[in-house]
């Protein structure tokens, strides 16, 4: 059953206590997008991608970026048409109905929460590496989870809780602070590119595709260019978090398209330069074994000061990714609660900050728990599954609305919408199938739990269903 569909102007019919304050302009949104995109993916997953694809990790970045570009164009059109919080959940609910919208929303909760946790784990790796280079050794049991013989990754837990506290202080304050963190992060990557490109060695690119193109199990590990693309895809998404801020944008028609497309173009350009610099400077076999690959490359090139500076920039700036992802997750949860599909207390907005403080705190605890006990690879793959499903839904919504509602005003019109939408769907589906079987199994289990929650709780309490039944009775 598809379920009822949400009206396009649903945000206009909510009470003041459930309305988000408009505090963000386009510089905030571009910084939110870049802050989410440029982070753990390029700082830490470069090594993971090299392990799966060899030098062809460069190609993996290009493939993942192309798929995300198609999704970004679809998001830009839908976000300016439906300037309501909730991102892909809201679009799907509006176009495809409540049941499918729930599945996408539940997947987005997984995406953002697990992505935050993955970034926290990556941040912890850089912090530990930097402390060790400074001669400071911490108890190993508190630096990794049970998977590596430890008790808990305490630094990852602490940074997740700290970011949650910052978001609870207010959206505009957090977004302004994020701009500073983004500047630090981009400056560090510019230094990395400037030092590595002059040392480019073509021999490091041979063999270019040691594990082949397709995703296959080799030596007990899933390898190949598409296997790498399926995980470095994690490095690209984040622009969708901009769409979750639609209700808080001062001029959504203008600001959202600038935020989504501007952040995607900026991040993609940076990624290609960094990937070429890293793989061209050292052998992929060495790069694959490092939890902090960019700092490792600089140390290998005898730039210890720059390596320390890049690691420090990661420590300072990676929390910006956690901030944006946690922001996005709390807004998804907020809108689903406002629609009645989750407990209504989660949709309460603080009169002082204009943001959902309570659900942000709950999100922080959830993220910290994942960060404390799982590996970055497991987390990134699981987050990717949720994101890929959301992108598939957005591509479908773009094409369906073009066919069913061609009359609607579109501030931004996606070029060749049927081509872009089809490429987004097919590309995301192929990347999803390239994920390890265990990841897909976990994702299916997560959504089965979600459907049970919807059938036992959400469907009966849906505000839209309640209103429709009331109209029928009258």
XYZ file of C-alpha atoms in Angstrom:
474
model
C 0.000 0.000 0.000
C 1.395 3.333 -1.074
C -0.469 5.353 1.534
C -1.640 8.990 1.428
C 0.509 11.699 -0.121
C 1.587 14.877 1.584
C 0.493 18.164 -0.081
C 3.241 20.308 -1.611
C 2.532 23.176 0.780
C 2.503 21.031 3.945
C 4.944 23.328 5.780
C 2.378 26.132 5.631
C -0.016 24.232 7.905
C 2.006 23.577 11.055
C 1.838 25.364 14.389
C 4.315 27.973 15.559
C 5.777 25.606 18.156
C 6.702 23.208 15.311
C 8.054 25.800 12.858
C 11.775 26.206 12.293
C 13.240 29.717 12.324
C 14.573 31.177 9.017
C 18.189 32.059 9.853
C 20.336 30.756 6.964
C 21.531 32.510 3.781
C 23.329 30.987 0.776
C 26.899 31.322 2.206
C 25.733 29.281 5.201
C 24.231 26.665 2.865
C 27.308 26.367 0.631
C 29.437 26.003 3.758
C 27.015 23.393 5.132
C 27.301 21.413 1.908
C 31.089 21.673 1.638
C 31.377 21.040 5.365
C 29.470 17.777 4.964
C 31.055 16.620 1.707
C 34.725 17.436 2.309
C 35.649 15.426 5.357
C 36.296 11.870 6.426
C 35.766 10.619 2.887
C 38.840 12.347 1.512
C 40.854 12.457 4.745
C 40.526 8.767 5.599
C 38.646 6.764 2.941
C 41.311 7.487 0.322
C 43.290 4.655 1.914
C 40.289 2.323 2.094
C 39.506 3.024 -1.572
C 43.133 2.374 -2.575
C 42.977 -0.973 -0.781
C 39.929 -1.972 -2.839
C 40.858 -0.549 -6.256
C 44.580 0.271 -6.253
C 45.486 3.432 -8.243
C 42.062 3.176 -9.908
C 40.665 4.745 -6.742
C 40.938 7.919 -8.854
C 38.405 6.387 -11.265
C 36.266 5.266 -8.322
C 36.083 8.882 -7.115
C 35.092 10.008 -10.627
C 32.293 7.401 -10.886
C 30.895 8.168 -7.438
C 31.077 11.897 -8.186
C 29.209 11.510 -11.492
C 26.390 9.580 -9.819
C 26.172 12.191 -7.062
C 26.123 15.012 -9.637
C 22.966 13.539 -11.195
C 21.369 13.220 -7.756
C 22.415 16.791 -6.883
C 20.643 18.198 -9.954
C 17.469 16.313 -8.995
C 17.730 17.560 -5.409
C 18.170 21.156 -6.572
C 14.917 21.105 -8.567
C 12.882 19.369 -5.864
C 14.297 21.431 -2.975
C 13.272 24.720 -4.624
C 9.834 23.319 -5.522
C 9.163 21.849 -2.072
C 11.052 24.133 0.351
C 10.228 22.028 3.387
C 12.494 20.269 5.848
C 12.860 16.539 5.397
C 14.804 16.320 2.126
C 14.242 13.016 0.253
C 11.740 11.844 2.898
C 9.459 14.810 2.235
C 9.798 14.585 -1.550
C 9.000 10.860 -1.519
C 6.081 11.299 0.888
C 4.688 14.019 -1.394
C 5.141 12.172 -4.698
C 5.102 8.434 -3.919
C 3.056 8.258 -0.732
C 3.452 7.711 2.988
C 4.681 4.101 3.054
C 7.547 4.616 0.608
C 8.249 7.979 2.231
C 8.612 6.201 5.576
C 11.111 3.712 4.140
C 13.204 6.561 2.709
C 12.979 8.547 5.952
C 13.970 5.528 8.030
C 16.913 4.952 5.681
C 17.941 8.605 6.030
C 17.965 8.280 9.806
C 20.433 5.446 9.315
C 22.453 7.426 6.744
C 22.982 10.535 8.808
C 23.452 8.826 12.161
C 25.923 6.245 10.888
C 27.720 8.824 8.728
C 28.232 10.996 11.813
C 29.641 7.985 13.618
C 31.997 7.154 10.731
C 33.368 10.697 10.709
C 33.820 10.577 14.481
C 35.868 7.378 14.103
C 37.967 8.999 11.355
C 38.513 12.062 13.528
C 39.624 9.827 16.384
C 42.246 8.173 14.123
C 43.767 11.557 13.256
C 43.705 12.670 16.882
C 45.463 9.506 18.066
C 48.040 9.770 15.263
C 48.760 13.393 16.087
C 49.077 12.701 19.808
C 51.432 9.792 19.168
C 53.632 11.953 16.933
C 53.793 14.408 19.840
C 54.889 11.613 22.185
C 51.555 11.303 24.000
C 50.338 7.728 24.412
C 46.799 7.007 25.627
C 45.408 3.660 26.870
C 44.735 1.627 23.693
C 41.616 0.067 25.226
C 39.952 3.502 25.087
C 40.944 4.298 21.495
C 39.236 1.461 19.582
C 36.094 -0.596 19.885
C 35.771 -4.321 20.640
C 36.448 -5.183 16.967
C 40.122 -4.214 17.492
C 40.525 -5.580 21.018
C 39.563 -2.391 22.830
C 36.641 -1.384 25.013
C 35.334 1.797 23.365
C 36.569 4.494 20.997
C 36.311 7.218 23.610
C 37.541 10.176 21.480
C 34.878 9.366 18.879
C 32.181 9.264 21.559
C 33.273 12.573 23.088
C 33.405 14.495 19.809
C 29.909 13.260 18.865
C 28.481 14.450 22.178
C 30.307 17.805 21.905
C 28.868 18.496 18.449
C 25.374 17.593 19.651
C 25.768 20.151 22.420
C 26.830 22.799 19.897
C 23.784 22.143 17.689
C 21.508 22.370 20.696
C 22.820 25.911 21.223
C 21.276 27.069 17.919
C 21.314 26.578 14.136
C 22.721 29.946 13.005
C 25.508 29.877 15.579
C 26.466 26.360 14.503
C 26.357 27.265 10.805
C 28.555 30.330 11.294
C 31.111 28.292 13.237
C 30.973 25.727 10.437
C 32.153 28.328 7.889
C 35.353 28.788 9.909
C 35.943 25.034 10.092
C 35.371 24.656 6.336
C 37.979 27.337 5.599
C 40.561 25.523 7.753
C 39.782 22.224 6.054
C 40.088 23.588 2.514
C 43.336 25.376 3.342
C 44.849 22.096 4.592
C 43.827 20.238 1.439
C 45.279 23.019 -0.723
C 48.615 22.577 1.082
C 48.443 18.822 0.492
C 47.849 19.244 -3.255
C 50.604 21.857 -3.573
C 53.152 19.516 -1.964
C 52.159 16.227 -3.627
C 51.450 17.089 -7.270
C 55.080 18.137 -8.006
C 56.233 14.665 -6.827
C 53.783 12.771 -9.076
C 55.315 9.454 -10.202
C 53.542 7.647 -13.054
C 55.066 4.342 -11.920
C 52.772 4.448 -8.874
C 49.773 4.117 -11.224
C 50.892 0.754 -12.579
C 49.063 -1.569 -12.554
C 46.174 0.899 -12.655
C 43.374 -1.637 -12.026
C 44.993 -4.519 -10.097
C 41.631 -5.889 -8.901
C 39.577 -5.267 -12.044
C 36.564 -3.033 -12.613
C 33.621 -4.956 -11.192
C 32.958 -5.646 -7.526
C 34.158 -9.185 -6.698
C 35.319 -11.057 -3.604
C 39.099 -11.574 -3.758
C 41.037 -13.064 -0.881
C 38.051 -12.749 1.409
C 37.646 -9.017 0.664
C 35.303 -7.218 -1.747
C 37.549 -5.496 -4.286
C 37.463 -3.766 -7.671
C 36.824 -0.228 -8.931
C 33.080 -0.460 -8.278
C 33.681 -1.863 -4.786
C 35.855 1.183 -4.114
C 33.278 3.512 -5.698
C 30.588 2.027 -3.460
C 32.511 3.073 -0.352
C 34.172 6.337 -1.503
C 30.650 7.388 -2.491
C 30.527 8.224 1.203
C 33.015 10.982 0.425
C 30.609 12.812 -1.893
C 27.220 12.956 -0.319
C 26.431 15.708 2.078
C 24.848 18.151 -0.333
C 21.544 16.471 0.537
C 21.953 17.865 4.054
C 21.503 21.304 2.467
C 18.034 20.229 1.324
C 17.078 19.408 4.926
C 17.599 23.093 5.774
C 14.916 24.287 3.319
C 12.578 25.683 5.997
C 15.445 27.564 7.645
C 16.651 29.258 4.437
C 15.846 32.973 4.174
C 15.342 32.798 0.397
C 14.943 29.082 -0.414
C 14.289 29.540 -4.131
C 17.691 31.172 -4.631
C 19.743 29.909 -1.716
C 19.032 26.166 -2.027
C 20.173 25.787 -5.642
C 23.347 27.776 -4.904
C 23.995 25.706 -1.787
C 23.452 22.289 -3.391
C 25.163 22.798 -6.753
C 27.885 25.131 -5.437
C 28.974 22.762 -2.694
C 28.982 19.751 -5.041
C 31.141 21.464 -7.698
C 33.596 22.744 -5.091
C 33.989 19.383 -3.402
C 34.340 17.354 -6.607
C 37.145 19.585 -7.900
C 39.029 19.227 -4.621
C 38.582 15.456 -4.474
C 40.035 14.757 -7.895
C 43.131 16.845 -7.143
C 43.687 15.211 -3.751
C 43.195 11.670 -5.096
C 45.671 12.212 -7.934
C 48.169 13.781 -5.526
C 47.916 10.925 -3.011
C 48.071 7.964 -5.413
C 50.727 9.611 -7.572
C 53.001 10.327 -4.619
C 53.196 6.889 -2.940
C 52.377 3.282 -3.802
C 48.750 2.342 -3.245
C 49.887 -0.668 -1.194
C 51.381 1.703 1.376
C 48.436 4.106 1.223
C 45.954 1.281 1.841
C 47.422 0.467 5.242
C 47.053 3.939 6.772
C 44.154 5.193 8.884
C 45.324 8.788 8.209
C 46.434 8.549 4.552
C 46.971 12.238 3.764
C 49.252 12.795 6.742
C 50.993 9.512 5.894
C 51.721 10.672 2.322
C 53.230 13.924 3.540
C 55.422 12.121 6.064
C 56.566 9.752 3.291
C 57.598 12.793 1.230
C 59.602 14.134 4.163
C 57.212 16.951 5.038
C 56.752 16.244 8.759
C 55.590 19.752 9.605
C 52.995 19.757 6.804
C 51.869 16.268 7.862
C 51.344 17.499 11.398
C 49.521 20.590 10.112
C 47.189 18.541 7.885
C 46.483 16.154 10.752
C 45.783 19.119 13.030
C 43.465 20.649 10.415
C 41.592 17.334 10.253
C 41.286 17.304 14.028
C 39.966 20.862 14.037
C 37.795 20.723 10.938
C 36.392 17.183 10.603
C 33.845 17.941 13.333
C 32.186 20.227 10.746
C 31.067 17.066 8.919
C 29.623 15.617 12.110
C 27.875 18.929 12.719
C 26.186 19.026 9.308
C 25.244 15.336 9.257
C 23.860 15.448 12.788
C 21.952 18.584 11.827
C 20.446 16.735 8.855
C 19.510 13.678 10.906
C 17.786 15.712 13.593
C 15.731 17.536 10.920
C 14.643 14.272 9.293
C 13.589 12.910 12.681
C 11.903 16.250 13.461
C 9.770 16.266 10.297
C 8.783 12.601 10.633
C 7.663 13.339 14.195
C 5.812 16.450 13.050
C 3.956 14.259 10.545
C 2.954 11.964 13.420
C 4.967 8.962 12.196
C 7.315 9.193 15.187
C 6.569 10.418 18.735
C 5.265 13.995 18.674
C 7.566 15.146 21.478
C 10.430 14.927 18.974
C 8.936 17.779 16.936
C 9.055 20.369 19.718
C 11.134 23.453 18.874
C 12.949 25.467 21.531
C 11.484 29.007 21.772
C 14.976 30.337 22.553
C 16.960 28.819 19.661
C 14.226 27.990 17.164
C 15.669 24.472 16.753
C 14.588 20.980 17.927
C 16.827 20.711 20.987
C 15.496 17.490 22.508
C 15.748 15.338 19.384
C 19.207 16.758 18.673
C 20.348 15.475 22.060
C 18.869 12.035 21.401
C 20.602 11.990 18.011
C 23.922 12.797 19.681
C 23.592 9.815 22.028
C 22.700 7.493 19.135
C 25.680 8.672 17.076
C 28.077 8.367 20.016
C 27.006 4.760 20.629
C 27.722 3.744 17.019
C 31.028 5.632 16.960
C 32.245 3.925 20.101
C 31.896 0.345 18.898
C 32.126 0.052 15.067
C 34.851 0.420 12.408
C 34.890 3.271 9.895
C 34.589 0.851 6.952
C 31.477 -0.849 8.341
C 29.893 2.487 9.195
C 30.622 4.119 5.835
C 29.196 1.177 3.883
C 26.028 1.073 5.972
C 25.539 4.832 5.628
C 26.012 4.528 1.860
C 23.197 2.001 1.569
C 20.723 4.440 3.130
C 21.929 7.317 0.972
C 21.790 5.333 -2.265
C 18.163 4.387 -1.604
C 17.295 8.039 -0.942
C 19.013 9.159 -4.151
C 17.092 6.533 -6.144
C 13.839 7.875 -4.698
C 14.765 11.487 -5.516
C 15.594 10.575 -9.124
C 12.192 8.887 -9.435
C 10.360 11.849 -7.855
C 12.024 14.271 -10.261
C 10.753 12.386 -13.316
C 7.288 11.650 -11.913
C 6.628 15.308 -11.047
C 7.810 16.406 -14.487
C 5.203 14.055 -15.975
C 2.311 14.573 -13.531
C 2.786 18.254 -12.591
C 4.481 20.035 -15.504
C 2.547 23.199 -14.545
C 4.330 23.708 -11.223
C 6.730 26.681 -11.097
C 10.344 25.531 -10.967
C 12.926 28.051 -9.747
C 15.644 25.659 -10.896
C 14.952 23.303 -13.792
C 17.141 20.224 -13.992
C 18.516 19.870 -17.549
C 17.391 16.690 -19.342
C 15.412 15.502 -16.288
C 14.579 12.042 -17.658
C 18.197 11.352 -18.585
C 19.526 12.711 -15.278
C 16.872 10.904 -13.228
C 17.481 7.596 -14.999
C 21.264 7.883 -14.601
C 20.852 8.687 -10.895
C 18.632 5.627 -10.371
C 20.766 3.193 -12.382
C 24.056 4.513 -10.999
C 22.876 4.324 -7.391
C 21.366 0.876 -7.886
C 24.646 -0.437 -9.318
C 26.657 1.105 -6.485
C 24.271 -0.427 -3.959
C 24.672 -3.879 -5.495
C 28.454 -3.362 -5.309
C 28.320 -3.132 -1.509
C 29.329 -6.223 0.512
C 26.544 -8.741 1.135
C 26.814 -8.297 4.907
C 26.207 -4.557 4.547
C 23.133 -5.146 2.385
C 21.848 -7.709 4.880
C 22.215 -5.226 7.735
C 20.429 -2.588 5.668
C 17.520 -4.926 4.941
C 17.246 -5.818 8.639
C 17.229 -2.103 9.535
C 14.349 -1.451 7.128
C 12.391 -4.484 8.272
C 12.584 -3.070 11.799
C 11.488 0.273 10.377
C 8.474 -1.199 8.614
C 7.456 -2.909 11.847
C 7.639 0.447 13.668
C 5.554 2.058 10.925
C 2.873 -0.634 10.895
C 2.634 -0.885 14.681
C 2.987 2.816 15.518
C 3.382 5.348 12.707
C 0.549 4.498 10.328
C -2.137 4.726 13.006
C -0.811 8.072 14.270
C -0.138 9.740 10.925
C -1.432 13.339 10.944
C -2.234 13.165 7.239
C -4.230 9.938 7.620
C -6.068 11.364 10.611
C -7.026 14.523 8.704
C -8.201 12.524 5.685
C -10.399 10.313 7.882
C -11.831 13.408 9.588
C -12.725 14.900 6.186
C -14.422 11.671 5.112
C -16.532 11.581 8.299
C -17.616 15.187 7.829
